[in-house]
Coordinates of C-alpha atoms in Angstrom, one line a residue:
X1486 CA 0.0 0.0 0.0
X1487 CA 1.1 3.5 -0.8
X1488 CA 1.8 5.9 2.1
X1489 CA -0.7 8.8 2.2
X1490 CA 0.7 12.3 2.6
X1491 CA -0.8 13.4 6.0
X1492 CA -2.0 16.7 4.5
X1493 CA -4.3 14.8 2.2
X1494 CA -6.0 12.6 4.8
X1495 CA -8.9 15.1 5.5
X1496 CA -9.5 15.3 1.7
X1497 CA -9.6 11.5 1.5
X1498 CA -12.3 11.5 4.3
X1499 CA -14.3 14.1 2.4
X1500 CA -14.0 12.2 -0.8
X1501 CA -15.1 8.9 0.9
X1502 CA -18.2 10.7 2.4
X1503 CA -19.1 12.3 -0.9
X1504 CA -18.8 9.1 -2.8
X1505 CA -20.9 7.3 -0.2
X1506 CA -23.5 10.0 -0.4
X1507 CA -23.9 9.8 -4.2
X1508 CA -24.0 5.9 -4.1
X1509 CA -20.4 5.3 -5.3
X1510 CA -20.0 2.7 -2.6
X1511 CA -17.1 0.7 -4.1
X1512 CA -15.0 3.8 -4.5
X1513 CA -16.1 5.1 -1.1
X1514 CA -15.3 1.7 0.6
X1515 CA -11.7 1.8 -0.8
X1516 CA -11.3 5.4 0.3
X1517 CA -12.7 4.7 3.8
X1518 CA -10.4 1.7 4.2
X1519 CA -7.4 4.0 3.3
X1520 CA -8.6 6.8 5.6
X1521 CA -9.3 4.4 8.5
X1522 CA -5.8 2.9 8.2
X1523 CA -4.5 6.3 9.2
X1524 CA -7.4 7.2 11.6
X1525 CA -8.4 4.1 13.5
X1526 CA -10.2 6.2 16.2
X1527 CA -12.7 7.9 13.9
X1528 CA -15.9 6.5 15.3
X1529 CA -18.2 8.1 12.7
X1530 CA -16.2 6.8 9.7
X1531 CA -16.0 3.3 11.2
X1532 CA -19.8 3.4 11.3
X1533 CA -20.1 4.6 7.8
X1534 CA -17.6 1.9 6.7
X1535 CA -19.7 -0.8 8.3
X1536 CA -22.8 0.6 6.5
X1537 CA -21.1 0.7 3.1
X1538 CA -19.8 -2.9 3.6
X1539 CA -23.4 -3.9 4.3
X1540 CA -24.7 -2.1 1.2
X1541 CA -22.0 -4.0 -0.8
X1542 CA -23.4 -7.2 0.7
X1543 CA -20.0 -7.9 2.4
X1544 CA -21.8 -8.8 5.6
X1545 CA -19.1 -10.9 7.2
X1546 CA -16.6 -8.2 6.8
X1547 CA -19.1 -5.6 8.0
X1548 CA -19.9 -7.7 11.1
X1549 CA -16.2 -8.2 11.9
X1550 CA -15.5 -4.5 11.6
X1551 CA -18.6 -3.6 13.7
X1552 CA -17.5 -6.0 16.4
X1553 CA -14.0 -4.5 16.5
X1554 CA -15.4 -1.0 16.5
X1555 CA -17.9 -1.7 19.3
X1556 CA -14.9 -2.8 21.5
X1557 CA -13.5 0.7 21.0
X1558 CA -16.8 2.5 21.2
X1559 CA -19.2 0.4 23.3
X1560 CA -21.7 3.3 23.5
X1561 CA -22.1 3.9 19.7
X1562 CA -25.8 3.7 18.9
X1563 CA -25.3 3.3 15.2
X1564 CA -23.0 0.3 15.6
X1565 CA -25.3 -1.3 18.2
X1566 CA -28.3 -0.8 15.9
X1567 CA -26.4 -2.3 12.9
X1568 CA -25.3 -5.3 15.0
X1569 CA -28.8 -5.9 16.4
X1570 CA -30.2 -5.8 12.9
X1571 CA -27.4 -8.1 11.5
X1572 CA -27.9 -10.7 14.2
X1573 CA -31.7 -10.6 13.9
X1574 CA -31.3 -11.2 10.1
X1575 CA -29.0 -14.2 10.7
X1576 CA -31.3 -15.8 13.3
X1577 CA -29.1 -15.1 16.3
X1578 CA -31.8 -13.7 18.6
X1579 CA -29.6 -13.7 21.7
X1580 CA -26.9 -11.5 20.2
X1581 CA -29.6 -9.3 18.5
X1582 CA -31.3 -8.8 21.9
X1583 CA -28.0 -8.0 23.6
X1584 CA -27.3 -5.2 21.1
X1585 CA -30.9 -4.0 21.0
X1586 CA -31.0 -3.6 24.8
X1587 CA -27.9 -1.6 24.8
X1588 CA -29.2 0.5 21.9
X1589 CA -32.5 1.2 23.7
X1590 CA -30.6 2.3 26.8
X1591 CA -28.4 4.6 24.7
X1592 CA -31.5 5.9 23.0
X1593 CA -33.1 6.7 26.3
X1594 CA -30.0 8.5 27.5
X1595 CA -29.5 10.6 24.4
X1596 CA -33.1 11.0 23.3
X1597 CA -32.3 9.9 19.8
X1598 CA -33.9 7.3 17.6
X1599 CA -32.2 4.0 17.1
X1600 CA -34.1 2.5 14.2
X1601 CA -35.1 -0.4 16.4
X1602 CA -38.5 -1.6 17.4

């Protein structure tokens, strides 16, 4: 992999977001991967990357990334919601319920919607 000039990292993030927003998910995923290699603590981009991987139907990869990210950011509502939905869709009700309960607690604390029933 080529090293990225640090001054271009913010531009790479913006390109990834723009490509994601216009539906260019393959390009966005590659840019997100490059960006996150340099910024492993960007919680929002980790969530976007999980979402893009899911849209690309790379569910195992998305789940693995979400599980890694949730270890770093256990209170992330977006990641909890994604994991709850993922586990529900794969028939793992126990894991889905675990993430759903945490998401509901987070939702109650923050007053935001989780996208969960």
